[in-house]
Amino acid sequence: MRAEKPKICHVLEAGELSGCGRMVATICHGLDPGKYDILLVFAVRSGTRREEFEASFPSHVRKCFMPELVRSINPLKDLAALIRLYTFFKRERPDVVHAHSSKAGALARFAGWGSGIKKIFYSPHGYSFRMTDVSRFARTVYFVAEWVASKIGHIIANGPNEARFARQLAGPEKVHECYNAIDIDRCMLKSRQRMA
């Protein structure tokens, strides 16, 4: 029987204090440190201070800053991030890897698979190949990376539209729809209380 707590590693590229970064922080706040050993591998987006971003996570989360996890496509930094993630996973041996956002999603899934991690999850938080503010070439690269990486692990889609794209990429058996950090029962209770 395993003595230590299960280890969950979240991976996020180019985090910021809103959007995906806030969702990952909310998830980490919801994980019981008495039951889980929680790690965060991250970089920060330009204009976001590393210390401020780290402070948005609970103090019990072990943090590993990995500046190679940049948002845009950068072959040299992407290769460096892949190697560093692989090395990190081999050393830490997390039970679960949960990657967030497109770039981290591809890199962490490949590194996790290569290092023998059995439970790999990915939350797109919006697919990058659907962005309209990047070139057609970049969207094509993101689509191919998503399609290849979708063969690894499971996808946690945060709504019906994202789930539809995820099922087209990975097949329905590998996709789970889960709304980001929303406790529906709690929301309904508060709504009923306000109406009473």
mmCIF file of C-alpha atoms in Angstrom:
data_model
loop_
_atom_site.group_PDB
_atom_site.id
_atom_site.type_symbol
_atom_site.label_atom_id
_atom_site.label_comp_id
_atom_site.label_asym_id
_atom_site.label_seq_id
_atom_site.Cartn_x
_atom_site.Cartn_y
_atom_site.Cartn_z
ATOM 1 C CA MET A 1 0.000 0.000 0.000
ATOM 2 C CA ARG A 2 1.275 3.453 -0.960
ATOM 3 C CA ALA A 3 2.266 5.544 2.076
ATOM 4 C CA GLU A 4 2.594 8.988 0.525
ATOM 5 C CA LYS A 5 -0.234 11.122 -0.797
ATOM 6 C CA PRO A 6 -1.101 10.985 -4.502
ATOM 7 C CA LYS A 7 0.841 13.643 -6.368
ATOM 8 C CA ILE A 8 -1.042 15.917 -8.789
ATOM 9 C CA CYS A 9 0.948 18.151 -11.126
ATOM 10 C CA HIS A 10 -0.724 21.058 -12.940
ATOM 11 C CA VAL A 11 1.125 22.503 -15.942
ATOM 12 C CA LEU A 12 0.333 25.973 -17.278
ATOM 13 C CA GLU A 13 2.151 28.077 -19.836
ATOM 14 C CA ALA A 14 2.209 31.857 -19.706
ATOM 15 C CA GLY A 15 -0.050 32.216 -16.690
ATOM 16 C CA GLU A 16 -1.758 35.427 -15.720
ATOM 17 C CA LEU A 17 -4.023 36.535 -12.887
ATOM 18 C CA SER A 18 -7.193 36.095 -14.939
ATOM 19 C CA GLY A 19 -8.565 33.525 -17.358
ATOM 20 C CA CYS A 20 -6.832 30.152 -17.371
ATOM 21 C CA GLY A 21 -4.404 31.154 -14.600
ATOM 22 C CA ARG A 22 -7.295 32.008 -12.278
ATOM 23 C CA MET A 23 -9.043 28.723 -13.105
ATOM 24 C CA VAL A 24 -5.934 26.681 -12.273
ATOM 25 C CA ALA A 25 -5.499 28.612 -9.011
ATOM 26 C CA THR A 26 -9.166 27.919 -8.164
ATOM 27 C CA ILE A 27 -8.681 24.202 -8.837
ATOM 28 C CA CYS A 28 -5.591 24.150 -6.593
ATOM 29 C CA HIS A 29 -7.483 25.967 -3.821
ATOM 30 C CA GLY A 30 -10.148 23.237 -4.038
ATOM 31 C CA LEU A 31 -7.737 20.310 -3.651
ATOM 32 C CA ASP A 32 -7.328 19.088 -0.068
ATOM 33 C CA PRO A 33 -3.630 19.313 0.908
ATOM 34 C CA GLY A 34 -4.292 16.615 3.496
ATOM 35 C CA LYS A 35 -5.136 14.191 0.678
ATOM 36 C CA TYR A 36 -2.919 15.374 -2.189
ATOM 37 C CA ASP A 37 0.605 16.564 -2.846
ATOM 38 C CA ILE A 38 0.037 19.400 -5.353
ATOM 39 C CA LEU A 39 2.629 20.756 -7.775
ATOM 40 C CA LEU A 40 2.434 23.589 -10.278
ATOM 41 C CA VAL A 41 4.754 23.976 -13.271
ATOM 42 C CA PHE A 42 4.280 27.378 -14.880
ATOM 43 C CA ALA A 43 5.600 30.428 -16.652
ATOM 44 C CA VAL A 44 4.028 33.882 -16.674
ATOM 45 C CA ARG A 45 2.770 36.061 -19.469
ATOM 46 C CA SER A 46 4.503 39.322 -20.258
ATOM 47 C CA GLY A 47 3.186 41.998 -17.902
ATOM 48 C CA THR A 48 2.450 39.519 -15.106
ATOM 49 C CA ARG A 49 4.775 39.460 -12.124
ATOM 50 C CA ARG A 50 5.913 35.966 -11.167
ATOM 51 C CA GLU A 51 5.621 36.652 -7.410
ATOM 52 C CA GLU A 52 2.092 38.012 -7.764
ATOM 53 C CA PHE A 53 1.029 35.003 -9.851
ATOM 54 C CA GLU A 54 2.550 32.546 -7.353
ATOM 55 C CA ALA A 55 0.751 34.341 -4.498
ATOM 56 C CA SER A 56 -2.613 33.580 -6.138
ATOM 57 C CA PHE A 57 -1.992 29.874 -5.365
ATOM 58 C CA PRO A 58 -2.190 28.285 -1.907
ATOM 59 C CA SER A 59 1.101 28.159 -0.009
ATOM 60 C CA HIS A 60 1.005 24.335 0.170
ATOM 61 C CA VAL A 61 1.272 24.083 -3.648
ATOM 62 C CA ARG A 62 4.884 23.386 -4.649
ATOM 63 C CA LYS A 63 5.763 25.667 -7.521
ATOM 64 C CA CYS A 64 8.275 25.165 -10.324
ATOM 65 C CA PHE A 65 8.883 28.179 -12.554
ATOM 66 C CA MET A 66 9.743 27.090 -16.111
ATOM 67 C CA PRO A 67 10.314 30.186 -18.301
ATOM 68 C CA GLU A 68 10.568 28.081 -21.468
ATOM 69 C CA LEU A 69 6.767 27.581 -21.370
ATOM 70 C CA VAL A 70 6.038 30.567 -23.605
ATOM 71 C CA ARG A 71 2.637 31.213 -25.148
ATOM 72 C CA SER A 72 3.611 31.622 -28.809
ATOM 73 C CA ILE A 73 5.218 28.999 -31.025
ATOM 74 C CA ASN A 74 8.992 29.046 -30.508
ATOM 75 C CA PRO A 75 10.712 25.819 -31.636
ATOM 76 C CA LEU A 76 13.843 26.234 -29.480
ATOM 77 C CA LYS A 77 11.963 27.163 -26.300
ATOM 78 C CA ASP A 78 9.295 24.526 -27.004
ATOM 79 C CA LEU A 79 11.958 21.811 -27.308
ATOM 80 C CA ALA A 80 13.654 23.072 -24.133
ATOM 81 C CA ALA A 81 10.292 23.050 -22.297
ATOM 82 C CA LEU A 82 9.558 19.508 -23.499
ATOM 83 C CA ILE A 83 12.931 18.269 -22.233
ATOM 84 C CA ARG A 84 12.562 20.086 -18.903
ATOM 85 C CA LEU A 85 9.034 18.723 -18.404
ATOM 86 C CA TYR A 86 10.185 15.184 -19.211
ATOM 87 C CA THR A 87 13.063 15.507 -16.712
ATOM 88 C CA PHE A 88 10.743 17.018 -14.089
ATOM 89 C CA PHE A 89 8.187 14.215 -14.482
ATOM 90 C CA LYS A 90 10.895 11.542 -14.293
ATOM 91 C CA ARG A 91 12.203 13.073 -11.063
ATOM 92 C CA GLU A 92 8.866 13.880 -9.373
ATOM 93 C CA ARG A 93 6.844 10.880 -10.671
ATOM 94 C CA PRO A 94 3.408 12.519 -10.348
ATOM 95 C CA ASP A 95 0.397 10.205 -10.229
ATOM 96 C CA VAL A 96 -1.633 12.682 -12.279
ATOM 97 C CA VAL A 97 -0.587 15.333 -14.782
ATOM 98 C CA HIS A 98 -3.240 17.938 -15.610
ATOM 99 C CA ALA A 99 -2.181 20.315 -18.382
ATOM 100 C CA HIS A 100 -3.960 23.592 -19.087
ATOM 101 C CA SER A 101 -4.083 25.574 -22.350
ATOM 102 C CA SER A 102 -2.873 24.529 -25.796
ATOM 103 C CA LYS A 103 0.914 24.833 -25.614
ATOM 104 C CA ALA A 104 1.243 23.331 -22.131
ATOM 105 C CA GLY A 105 -1.373 20.773 -23.134
ATOM 106 C CA ALA A 106 0.719 19.426 -25.992
ATOM 107 C CA LEU A 107 4.100 19.616 -24.272
ATOM 108 C CA ALA A 108 2.942 18.139 -20.955
ATOM 109 C CA ARG A 109 1.042 15.296 -22.640
ATOM 110 C CA PHE A 110 4.057 14.303 -24.752
ATOM 111 C CA ALA A 111 6.462 14.629 -21.800
ATOM 112 C CA GLY A 112 4.074 12.783 -19.464
ATOM 113 C CA TRP A 113 3.565 9.938 -21.932
ATOM 114 C CA GLY A 114 7.302 9.707 -22.583
ATOM 115 C CA SER A 115 8.094 9.571 -18.879
ATOM 116 C CA GLY A 116 5.520 6.853 -18.190
ATOM 117 C CA ILE A 117 2.771 8.853 -16.426
ATOM 118 C CA LYS A 118 -0.436 6.812 -16.610
ATOM 119 C CA LYS A 119 -3.045 9.473 -15.760
ATOM 120 C CA ILE A 120 -2.816 12.486 -18.038
ATOM 121 C CA PHE A 121 -5.567 15.065 -18.389
ATOM 122 C CA TYR A 122 -5.825 18.179 -20.510
ATOM 123 C CA SER A 123 -8.130 21.184 -20.213
ATOM 124 C CA PRO A 124 -7.953 23.367 -23.348
ATOM 125 C CA HIS A 125 -9.627 26.469 -21.840
ATOM 126 C CA GLY A 126 -10.344 27.362 -25.471
ATOM 127 C CA TYR A 127 -8.580 25.760 -28.426
ATOM 128 C CA SER A 128 -5.752 27.854 -29.915
ATOM 129 C CA PHE A 129 -6.512 26.695 -33.454
ATOM 130 C CA ARG A 130 -9.747 28.705 -33.201
ATOM 131 C CA MET A 131 -7.972 32.012 -32.451
ATOM 132 C CA THR A 132 -8.488 34.717 -35.041
ATOM 133 C CA ASP A 133 -5.586 36.955 -33.978
ATOM 134 C CA VAL A 134 -2.828 34.580 -35.139
ATOM 135 C CA SER A 135 -1.698 33.521 -38.614
ATOM 136 C CA ARG A 136 -3.242 30.662 -40.548
ATOM 137 C CA PHE A 137 0.107 28.858 -40.269
ATOM 138 C CA ALA A 138 0.035 29.139 -36.446
ATOM 139 C CA ARG A 139 -3.581 27.881 -36.347
ATOM 140 C CA THR A 140 -2.576 24.916 -38.530
ATOM 141 C CA VAL A 141 0.374 24.081 -36.271
ATOM 142 C CA TYR A 142 -1.900 24.282 -33.201
ATOM 143 C CA PHE A 143 -4.511 22.046 -34.859
ATOM 144 C CA VAL A 144 -1.965 19.379 -35.831
ATOM 145 C CA ALA A 145 -0.438 19.453 -32.329
ATOM 146 C CA GLU A 146 -3.900 19.126 -30.756
ATOM 147 C CA TRP A 147 -4.844 16.261 -33.062
ATOM 148 C CA VAL A 148 -1.639 14.300 -32.386
ATOM 149 C CA ALA A 149 -1.626 14.998 -28.627
ATOM 150 C CA SER A 150 -5.324 14.072 -28.325
ATOM 151 C CA LYS A 151 -4.259 10.414 -28.556
ATOM 152 C CA ILE A 152 -2.653 10.801 -25.101
ATOM 153 C CA GLY A 153 -4.750 10.857 -21.941
ATOM 154 C CA HIS A 154 -8.185 12.418 -21.541
ATOM 155 C CA ILE A 155 -9.610 15.845 -22.318
ATOM 156 C CA ILE A 156 -11.596 17.780 -19.713
ATOM 157 C CA ALA A 157 -13.760 20.174 -21.734
ATOM 158 C CA ASN A 158 -15.334 23.102 -19.906
ATOM 159 C CA GLY A 159 -18.486 23.393 -21.963
ATOM 160 C CA PRO A 160 -20.499 21.897 -24.823
ATOM 161 C CA ASN A 161 -18.717 23.812 -27.615
ATOM 162 C CA GLU A 162 -15.250 22.839 -26.384
ATOM 163 C CA ALA A 163 -16.444 19.251 -25.852
ATOM 164 C CA ARG A 164 -17.681 19.084 -29.442
ATOM 165 C CA PHE A 165 -14.227 20.008 -30.796
ATOM 166 C CA ALA A 166 -12.546 17.657 -28.296
ATOM 167 C CA ARG A 167 -14.709 14.715 -29.430
ATOM 168 C CA GLN A 168 -13.804 15.410 -33.067
ATOM 169 C CA LEU A 169 -10.117 15.312 -32.130
ATOM 170 C CA ALA A 170 -10.006 12.479 -29.600
ATOM 171 C CA GLY A 171 -13.243 10.510 -29.867
ATOM 172 C CA PRO A 172 -16.125 10.562 -27.356
ATOM 173 C CA GLU A 173 -14.636 7.989 -24.955
ATOM 174 C CA LYS A 174 -11.681 10.274 -24.121
ATOM 175 C CA VAL A 175 -13.669 13.473 -23.481
ATOM 176 C CA HIS A 176 -15.289 14.519 -20.213
ATOM 177 C CA GLU A 177 -17.375 17.669 -19.903
ATOM 178 C CA CYS A 178 -16.834 19.528 -16.639
ATOM 179 C CA TYR A 179 -17.630 23.173 -16.050
ATOM 180 C CA ASN A 180 -14.665 25.049 -14.564
ATOM 181 C CA ALA A 181 -14.821 25.242 -10.772
ATOM 182 C CA ILE A 182 -18.566 25.811 -10.658
ATOM 183 C CA ASP A 183 -20.514 24.082 -7.899
ATOM 184 C CA ILE A 184 -23.957 23.974 -9.528
ATOM 185 C CA ASP A 185 -25.729 22.837 -6.329
ATOM 186 C CA ARG A 186 -24.208 25.723 -4.367
ATOM 187 C CA CYS A 187 -25.174 28.226 -7.075
ATOM 188 C CA MET A 188 -28.737 26.926 -7.167
ATOM 189 C CA LEU A 189 -28.997 27.103 -3.364
ATOM 190 C CA LYS A 190 -27.809 30.737 -3.332
ATOM 191 C CA SER A 191 -30.204 31.565 -6.160
ATOM 192 C CA ARG A 192 -33.152 30.010 -4.276
ATOM 193 C CA GLN A 193 -32.150 31.870 -1.097
ATOM 194 C CA ARG A 194 -32.125 35.208 -2.954
ATOM 195 C CA MET A 195 -35.531 34.512 -4.463
ATOM 196 C CA ALA A 196 -37.097 33.560 -1.116
#
